[in-house]
Amino acid sequence: MATTNALPTRPLGTTGPQVSALGLGCMGMSALYGESDRTESIATIHAALDAGVTLLDTGDFYGMGHNELLIDEALRTAPAGSREKAQISVKFGALRTVEGGFTGYDGRPAAVKNFAAYSLQRLGTDHIDVYRIARVDPDVPIEETVGAIAELVEAGHVRHIGLSEVGADTLRRAAAVAPISDVQIEYSLISRGIEEKILPAARELGVGITAYGVLSRGLISGHFTRDRELPPGDFRGMSPRFQGENLRHNLDLVERLRAIAERKGATVAQTAIAWVLAQGERQGADIVPLIGARRRDRLAEALGALDVTLDAADLAAIEQAVPVGAAAGERYPEAQMAHLDSEH
């Protein structure tokens, strides 16, 4: 039997589970970045589990269930020691078309329980560790959506309640209904909008942060180039930050970060991830970055961020190189920005 290594752990808030300091975001293995290699995806999940990663993040709409089935296969074929430690975070609520489009979100209590029933079947498990609506349904009070998840917790089908891309006011309303483990939200060197209101509110309430987009979809990984051609179906082909002058400006920021990374003997990606980790360490390790690796080599590089220590001088240099608001372009196209409660 393979032996699972240990990684540092962090709590998801004061009421959530203890998880590995880095989680694995599995979306790219099924959706939004063009075709992926199923065999390599499963091997990457296995490698993450073997390295000590316990938190696997997915959404029931990633590939219309494909991602959940992929995780089920990966866990069924993983050594028992690592499989038993896996914790699954699931987002739900997105409505899709046959062609792959998004048509809105459904947070009605009956829909919440319906989504959960399908996820449990696809994942081959009797419970979901953290369950959260992907975007707030503007037609359903968040209290009703969270209340439905709380009933799933009471029934034993869900262990913890999370939220995603919510603003501070919505977070407070939700937390008044039931304990919230964490808010999953984009947070990186070039996406720092949560620092003004959302992060302080989460810390006041004892709610953790699972940070996605820590490499801004590869933009600040150090691997993206100006002349890179994106495959059909790649989300970045429509992302404002990857367009024209915006891309050139943003990659110039990456080169500034590269100079600092090289002085540290680290890669750009490791430095960017270490920066997010450091923001949590300042307040009791309350931020868990999700790394969206689709391949084992990218996973290994990302895990190396745990060995990068950024002191006060390093953080000041990074702040000077990539100050707040330095990025060009919004993090989503306009239509998708409209769905973000966190931006309102």
Tab-separated table of C-alpha atoms in Angstrom:
chain	number	residue	atom	x	y	z
A	1	MET	CA	0.000	0.000	0.000
A	2	ALA	CA	1.340	3.449	-0.890
A	3	THR	CA	2.064	5.749	1.991
A	4	THR	CA	0.469	9.172	1.981
A	5	ASN	CA	2.861	11.949	2.880
A	6	ALA	CA	1.874	14.717	5.241
A	7	LEU	CA	1.439	18.336	4.212
A	8	PRO	CA	0.856	21.270	6.544
A	9	THR	CA	-2.833	21.668	7.308
A	10	ARG	CA	-5.138	24.621	7.806
A	11	PRO	CA	-8.672	24.886	9.189
A	12	LEU	CA	-11.537	25.974	6.959
A	13	GLY	CA	-12.788	28.557	9.393
A	14	THR	CA	-13.640	27.914	13.013
A	15	THR	CA	-16.378	25.391	12.207
A	16	GLY	CA	-14.986	23.658	9.101
A	17	PRO	CA	-12.660	20.705	8.601
A	18	GLN	CA	-8.874	20.629	8.850
A	19	VAL	CA	-7.526	20.327	5.299
A	20	SER	CA	-4.191	20.354	3.499
A	21	ALA	CA	-2.648	23.830	3.167
A	22	LEU	CA	-3.089	23.534	-0.613
A	23	GLY	CA	-6.158	22.052	-2.259
A	24	LEU	CA	-6.503	20.665	-5.782
A	25	GLY	CA	-9.014	22.431	-8.026
A	26	CYS	CA	-10.166	19.842	-10.552
A	27	MET	CA	-12.245	21.955	-12.948
A	28	GLY	CA	-9.647	22.139	-15.711
A	29	MET	CA	-9.640	18.363	-15.984
A	30	SER	CA	-13.151	18.531	-17.431
A	31	ALA	CA	-13.997	22.022	-18.624
A	32	LEU	CA	-13.080	25.510	-19.794
A	33	TYR	CA	-9.442	24.931	-20.793
A	34	GLY	CA	-9.881	22.804	-23.901
A	35	GLU	CA	-9.382	19.048	-24.061
A	36	SER	CA	-7.667	17.261	-21.199
A	37	ASP	CA	-6.048	13.850	-20.813
A	38	ARG	CA	-8.205	11.598	-18.633
A	39	THR	CA	-5.347	9.264	-17.764
A	40	GLU	CA	-3.071	12.152	-16.790
A	41	SER	CA	-5.887	13.805	-14.842
A	42	ILE	CA	-6.414	10.706	-12.722
A	43	ALA	CA	-2.662	10.297	-12.286
A	44	THR	CA	-2.490	13.915	-11.106
A	45	ILE	CA	-5.235	13.357	-8.528
A	46	HIS	CA	-3.414	10.242	-7.337
A	47	ALA	CA	-0.144	12.167	-7.102
A	48	ALA	CA	-1.848	14.942	-5.143
A	49	LEU	CA	-3.350	12.476	-2.681
A	50	ASP	CA	-0.021	10.685	-2.309
A	51	ALA	CA	1.696	14.017	-1.618
A	52	GLY	CA	-0.749	14.696	1.197
A	53	VAL	CA	-3.320	16.912	-0.522
A	54	THR	CA	-6.661	16.128	1.085
A	55	LEU	CA	-8.982	18.797	-0.379
A	56	LEU	CA	-10.387	18.143	-3.864
A	57	ASP	CA	-12.595	20.879	-5.294
A	58	THR	CA	-15.173	20.327	-8.017
A	59	GLY	CA	-18.540	21.496	-9.328
A	60	ASP	CA	-21.447	19.369	-10.510
A	61	PHE	CA	-21.543	21.485	-13.683
A	62	TYR	CA	-17.874	20.975	-14.607
A	63	GLY	CA	-18.327	19.032	-17.806
A	64	MET	CA	-21.971	18.396	-16.782
A	65	GLY	CA	-21.009	15.807	-14.189
A	66	HIS	CA	-17.837	14.649	-15.931
A	67	ASN	CA	-15.593	16.059	-13.208
A	68	GLU	CA	-17.441	14.337	-10.394
A	69	LEU	CA	-17.283	11.014	-12.245
A	70	LEU	CA	-13.567	11.578	-12.832
A	71	ILE	CA	-12.983	12.158	-9.118
A	72	ASP	CA	-15.016	9.046	-8.294
A	73	GLU	CA	-12.813	6.985	-10.628
A	74	ALA	CA	-9.641	8.514	-9.212
A	75	LEU	CA	-10.687	7.786	-5.631
A	76	ARG	CA	-11.827	4.239	-6.421
A	77	THR	CA	-8.446	3.471	-7.969
A	78	ALA	CA	-6.332	5.270	-5.343
A	79	PRO	CA	-4.665	3.451	-2.434
A	80	ALA	CA	-7.009	3.150	0.532
A	81	GLY	CA	-4.760	5.220	2.780
A	82	SER	CA	-5.005	8.314	0.636
A	83	ARG	CA	-8.587	7.727	-0.491
A	84	GLU	CA	-9.855	7.722	3.089
A	85	LYS	CA	-8.282	11.122	3.761
A	86	ALA	CA	-9.807	12.818	0.710
A	87	GLN	CA	-12.270	15.641	1.389
A	88	ILE	CA	-14.498	16.797	-1.460
A	89	SER	CA	-15.821	20.318	-1.908
A	90	VAL	CA	-18.685	20.612	-4.409
A	91	LYS	CA	-20.260	23.658	-6.021
A	92	PHE	CA	-23.785	23.397	-7.395
A	93	GLY	CA	-26.532	25.512	-8.886
A	94	ALA	CA	-25.298	26.425	-12.362
A	95	LEU	CA	-27.813	25.809	-15.156
A	96	ARG	CA	-26.365	24.614	-18.463
A	97	THR	CA	-27.451	24.108	-22.075
A	98	VAL	CA	-26.698	21.101	-24.264
A	99	GLU	CA	-24.162	23.258	-26.098
A	100	GLY	CA	-22.368	24.065	-22.841
A	101	GLY	CA	-23.718	27.553	-22.210
A	102	PHE	CA	-24.658	28.936	-18.805
A	103	THR	CA	-28.228	30.177	-18.336
A	104	GLY	CA	-28.323	31.128	-14.664
A	105	TYR	CA	-28.335	29.632	-11.172
A	106	ASP	CA	-30.939	27.794	-9.108
A	107	GLY	CA	-30.779	28.100	-5.331
A	108	ARG	CA	-34.304	26.952	-4.477
A	109	PRO	CA	-34.348	24.462	-1.552
A	110	ALA	CA	-35.854	21.675	-3.679
A	111	ALA	CA	-33.192	22.230	-6.335
A	112	VAL	CA	-30.410	22.210	-3.719
A	113	LYS	CA	-31.456	18.759	-2.547
A	114	ASN	CA	-31.880	17.530	-6.111
A	115	PHE	CA	-28.386	18.697	-7.088
A	116	ALA	CA	-26.947	17.010	-3.988
A	117	ALA	CA	-28.627	13.682	-4.753
A	118	TYR	CA	-27.056	13.583	-8.209
A	119	SER	CA	-23.626	14.592	-6.901
A	120	LEU	CA	-23.627	11.892	-4.243
A	121	GLN	CA	-24.426	9.309	-6.911
A	122	ARG	CA	-21.740	10.501	-9.328
A	123	LEU	CA	-19.107	10.781	-6.605
A	124	GLY	CA	-19.919	7.338	-5.244
A	125	THR	CA	-20.061	8.602	-1.667
A	126	ASP	CA	-22.617	8.970	1.101
A	127	HIS	CA	-21.611	12.509	2.029
A	128	ILE	CA	-20.085	15.698	0.635
A	129	ASP	CA	-17.524	17.373	2.867
A	130	VAL	CA	-18.247	20.983	1.848
A	131	TYR	CA	-21.272	21.964	-0.243
A	132	ARG	CA	-21.842	25.428	-1.706
A	133	ILE	CA	-23.860	27.208	-4.362
A	134	ALA	CA	-21.517	28.400	-7.104
A	135	ARG	CA	-23.149	31.811	-7.465
A	136	VAL	CA	-25.936	33.401	-5.457
A	137	ASP	CA	-29.338	32.947	-7.090
A	138	PRO	CA	-30.707	36.517	-7.235
A	139	ASP	CA	-34.268	35.199	-7.127
A	140	VAL	CA	-33.840	33.144	-3.941
A	141	PRO	CA	-32.842	34.603	-0.561
A	142	ILE	CA	-29.484	33.191	0.523
A	143	GLU	CA	-31.145	32.223	3.813
A	144	GLU	CA	-33.339	29.712	1.967
A	145	THR	CA	-30.448	28.190	0.021
A	146	VAL	CA	-28.252	27.864	3.108
A	147	GLY	CA	-31.184	26.538	5.107
A	148	ALA	CA	-31.612	23.722	2.587
A	149	ILE	CA	-27.930	22.798	2.859
A	150	ALA	CA	-28.280	22.873	6.651
A	151	GLU	CA	-31.044	20.266	6.335
A	152	LEU	CA	-28.662	18.126	4.278
A	153	VAL	CA	-26.104	18.502	7.069
A	154	GLU	CA	-28.677	17.396	9.623
A	155	ALA	CA	-29.507	14.376	7.453
A	156	GLY	CA	-25.822	13.413	7.218
A	157	HIS	CA	-25.480	13.977	3.468
A	158	VAL	CA	-23.263	17.075	3.853
A	159	ARG	CA	-20.645	17.783	6.515
A	160	HIS	CA	-20.055	21.544	6.134
A	161	ILE	CA	-21.664	24.542	4.418
A	162	GLY	CA	-19.588	26.775	2.172
A	163	LEU	CA	-20.294	29.772	-0.017
A	164	SER	CA	-18.788	31.038	-3.260
A	165	GLU	CA	-18.229	34.561	-4.612
A	166	VAL	CA	-20.451	36.248	-2.029
A	167	GLY	CA	-20.227	39.796	-0.766
A	168	ALA	CA	-19.805	40.699	2.902
A	169	ASP	CA	-23.509	41.418	3.472
A	170	THR	CA	-24.590	38.105	1.948
A	171	LEU	CA	-21.986	36.295	4.029
A	172	ARG	CA	-23.353	37.838	7.207
A	173	ARG	CA	-26.919	36.862	6.323
A	174	ALA	CA	-25.877	33.303	5.542
A	175	ALA	CA	-23.846	32.960	8.719
A	176	ALA	CA	-26.898	34.001	10.739
A	177	VAL	CA	-28.697	30.879	9.445
A	178	ALA	CA	-26.040	28.205	9.933
A	179	PRO	CA	-22.284	27.840	10.493
A	180	ILE	CA	-20.308	28.646	7.322
A	181	SER	CA	-16.955	26.917	6.947
A	182	ASP	CA	-15.485	28.973	4.125
A	183	VAL	CA	-16.013	31.265	1.182
A	184	GLN	CA	-14.518	30.130	-2.093
A	185	ILE	CA	-13.485	33.203	-4.049
A	186	GLU	CA	-10.873	34.403	-6.495
A	187	TYR	CA	-7.805	35.793	-4.748
A	188	SER	CA	-4.371	36.357	-6.196
A	189	LEU	CA	-1.716	39.006	-6.595
A	190	ILE	CA	-3.785	40.557	-9.382
A	191	SER	CA	-7.265	39.857	-7.942
A	192	ARG	CA	-7.364	41.478	-4.523
A	193	GLY	CA	-10.916	42.767	-4.341
A	194	ILE	CA	-11.734	40.678	-1.262
A	195	GLU	CA	-9.306	42.598	0.918
A	196	GLU	CA	-11.534	45.632	1.425
A	197	LYS	CA	-14.737	44.135	2.842
A	198	ILE	CA	-15.095	40.391	2.244
A	199	LEU	CA	-11.926	39.163	3.927
A	200	PRO	CA	-12.437	41.314	7.053
A	201	ALA	CA	-16.042	40.089	7.333
A	202	ALA	CA	-14.955	36.466	6.957
A	203	ARG	CA	-12.342	36.884	9.669
A	204	GLU	CA	-14.833	38.583	11.977
A	205	LEU	CA	-17.223	35.657	11.532
A	206	GLY	CA	-14.582	32.917	11.766
A	207	VAL	CA	-15.083	31.897	8.136
A	208	GLY	CA	-12.144	30.588	6.103
A	209	ILE	CA	-11.216	31.408	2.521
A	210	THR	CA	-10.513	28.870	-0.194
A	211	ALA	CA	-8.780	30.939	-2.842
A	212	TYR	CA	-9.170	29.926	-6.461
A	213	GLY	CA	-7.463	31.584	-9.417
A	214	VAL	CA	-4.253	32.025	-7.414
A	215	LEU	CA	-2.346	31.946	-10.721
A	216	SER	CA	-5.127	33.835	-12.514
A	217	ARG	CA	-5.806	30.885	-14.837
A	218	GLY	CA	-2.153	30.559	-15.733
A	219	LEU	CA	-1.683	34.253	-16.498
A	220	ILE	CA	0.757	34.784	-13.627
A	221	SER	CA	2.198	31.264	-13.642
A	222	GLY	CA	5.308	32.294	-15.534
A	223	HIS	CA	4.425	29.836	-18.304
A	224	PHE	CA	1.993	31.919	-20.358
A	225	THR	CA	3.401	33.747	-23.396
A	226	ARG	CA	2.122	36.559	-25.627
A	227	ASP	CA	2.045	34.356	-28.712
A	228	ARG	CA	0.330	31.352	-27.130
A	229	GLU	CA	-2.590	30.037	-29.189
A	230	LEU	CA	-5.508	28.859	-27.098
A	231	PRO	CA	-7.517	25.788	-28.153
A	232	PRO	CA	-11.239	25.980	-28.973
A	233	GLY	CA	-13.356	26.099	-25.842
A	234	ASP	CA	-10.637	27.626	-23.686
A	235	PHE	CA	-12.257	30.166	-21.344
A	236	ARG	CA	-9.219	32.427	-21.578
A	237	GLY	CA	-10.043	33.214	-25.191
A	238	MET	CA	-12.906	35.379	-23.844
A	239	SER	CA	-11.260	36.574	-20.643
A	240	PRO	CA	-10.519	40.317	-20.672
A	241	ARG	CA	-7.140	39.889	-19.002
A	242	PHE	CA	-5.902	37.723	-21.858
A	243	GLN	CA	-6.813	40.143	-24.645
A	244	GLY	CA	-4.492	42.418	-26.656
A	245	GLU	CA	-2.964	45.273	-24.696
A	246	ASN	CA	-4.331	43.853	-21.453
A	247	LEU	CA	-2.333	40.666	-21.973
A	248	ARG	CA	0.849	42.565	-22.780
A	249	HIS	CA	0.462	44.752	-19.704
A	250	ASN	CA	-0.269	41.792	-17.426
A	251	LEU	CA	2.662	39.751	-18.697
A	252	ASP	CA	4.915	42.726	-17.988
A	253	LEU	CA	3.781	42.416	-14.361
A	254	VAL	CA	4.740	38.744	-14.472
A	255	GLU	CA	8.264	39.643	-15.535
A	256	ARG	CA	8.581	41.926	-12.524
A	257	LEU	CA	7.492	39.038	-10.333
A	258	ARG	CA	9.919	36.708	-12.111
A	259	ALA	CA	12.859	38.867	-11.039
A	260	ILE	CA	11.846	38.477	-7.398
A	261	ALA	CA	11.196	34.739	-7.789
A	262	GLU	CA	14.624	34.147	-9.293
A	263	ARG	CA	16.282	35.881	-6.366
A	264	LYS	CA	14.397	33.496	-4.076
A	265	GLY	CA	15.384	30.453	-6.120
A	266	ALA	CA	11.717	29.797	-6.846
A	267	THR	CA	9.516	29.789	-9.919
A	268	VAL	CA	7.003	32.529	-10.672
A	269	ALA	CA	4.112	30.174	-9.916
A	270	GLN	CA	5.593	29.129	-6.586
A	271	THR	CA	6.117	32.750	-5.601
A	272	ALA	CA	2.562	33.722	-6.541
A	273	ILE	CA	1.110	30.806	-4.568
A	274	ALA	CA	3.414	31.507	-1.612
A	275	TRP	CA	2.152	35.097	-1.587
A	276	VAL	CA	-1.457	33.896	-1.151
A	277	LEU	CA	-0.372	31.465	1.565
A	278	ALA	CA	1.408	34.321	3.339
A	279	GLN	CA	-1.747	36.456	3.399
A	280	GLY	CA	-3.442	33.709	5.390
A	281	GLU	CA	-0.506	33.160	7.711
A	282	ARG	CA	-0.814	36.730	8.908
A	283	GLN	CA	-4.226	35.911	10.406
A	284	GLY	CA	-3.972	32.372	11.734
A	285	ALA	CA	-3.650	30.455	8.466
A	286	ASP	CA	-7.210	31.128	7.314
A	287	ILE	CA	-6.624	31.016	3.533
A	288	VAL	CA	-6.274	27.750	1.600
A	289	PRO	CA	-5.177	28.225	-2.033
A	290	LEU	CA	-6.615	25.877	-4.649
A	291	ILE	CA	-4.144	24.906	-7.348
A	292	GLY	CA	-5.656	24.016	-10.707
A	293	ALA	CA	-2.961	21.616	-11.916
A	294	ARG	CA	-4.019	19.248	-14.691
A	295	ARG	CA	-0.640	17.521	-14.943
A	296	ARG	CA	1.751	15.963	-12.462
A	297	ASP	CA	4.623	18.297	-13.335
A	298	ARG	CA	2.501	21.388	-12.698
A	299	LEU	CA	1.264	19.835	-9.444
A	300	ALA	CA	4.825	19.210	-8.278
A	301	GLU	CA	5.784	22.782	-9.081
A	302	ALA	CA	2.792	24.167	-7.175
A	303	LEU	CA	3.447	22.029	-4.103
A	304	GLY	CA	6.947	23.494	-4.053
A	305	ALA	CA	5.349	26.785	-2.978
A	306	LEU	CA	5.052	25.316	0.512
A	307	ASP	CA	8.858	25.440	0.730
A	308	VAL	CA	9.028	29.134	-0.236
A	309	THR	CA	9.205	31.514	2.706
A	310	LEU	CA	8.476	35.151	1.994
A	311	ASP	CA	9.791	37.532	4.633
A	312	ALA	CA	8.702	41.133	5.120
A	313	ALA	CA	11.238	42.401	2.595
A	314	ASP	CA	10.060	39.883	-0.005
A	315	LEU	CA	6.426	40.825	0.502
A	316	ALA	CA	7.260	44.515	0.216
A	317	ALA	CA	9.151	43.887	-3.020
A	318	ILE	CA	6.233	41.918	-4.444
A	319	GLU	CA	3.816	44.667	-3.421
A	320	GLN	CA	5.963	47.215	-5.226
A	321	ALA	CA	6.279	45.064	-8.337
A	322	VAL	CA	2.582	44.143	-8.504
A	323	PRO	CA	0.595	46.700	-6.488
A	324	VAL	CA	-3.128	46.495	-5.779
A	325	GLY	CA	-5.127	47.187	-8.928
A	326	ALA	CA	-2.164	46.706	-11.249
A	327	ALA	CA	-3.869	44.212	-13.566
A	328	ALA	CA	-5.486	45.311	-16.817
A	329	GLY	CA	-8.955	43.928	-17.541
A	330	GLU	CA	-11.703	42.418	-15.410
A	331	ARG	CA	-11.392	38.853	-14.165
A	332	TYR	CA	-14.486	37.691	-16.102
A	333	PRO	CA	-16.348	38.895	-19.202
A	334	GLU	CA	-19.047	41.470	-18.421
A	335	ALA	CA	-21.958	39.016	-18.533
A	336	GLN	CA	-20.305	36.732	-15.986
A	337	MET	CA	-19.253	39.622	-13.750
A	338	ALA	CA	-22.962	40.417	-13.386
A	339	HIS	CA	-23.463	37.063	-11.602
A	340	LEU	CA	-20.873	37.838	-8.914
A	341	ASP	CA	-22.494	38.890	-5.644
A	342	SER	CA	-18.937	39.609	-4.475
A	343	GLU	CA	-18.625	42.439	-6.976
A	344	HIS	CA	-21.847	44.231	-6.053
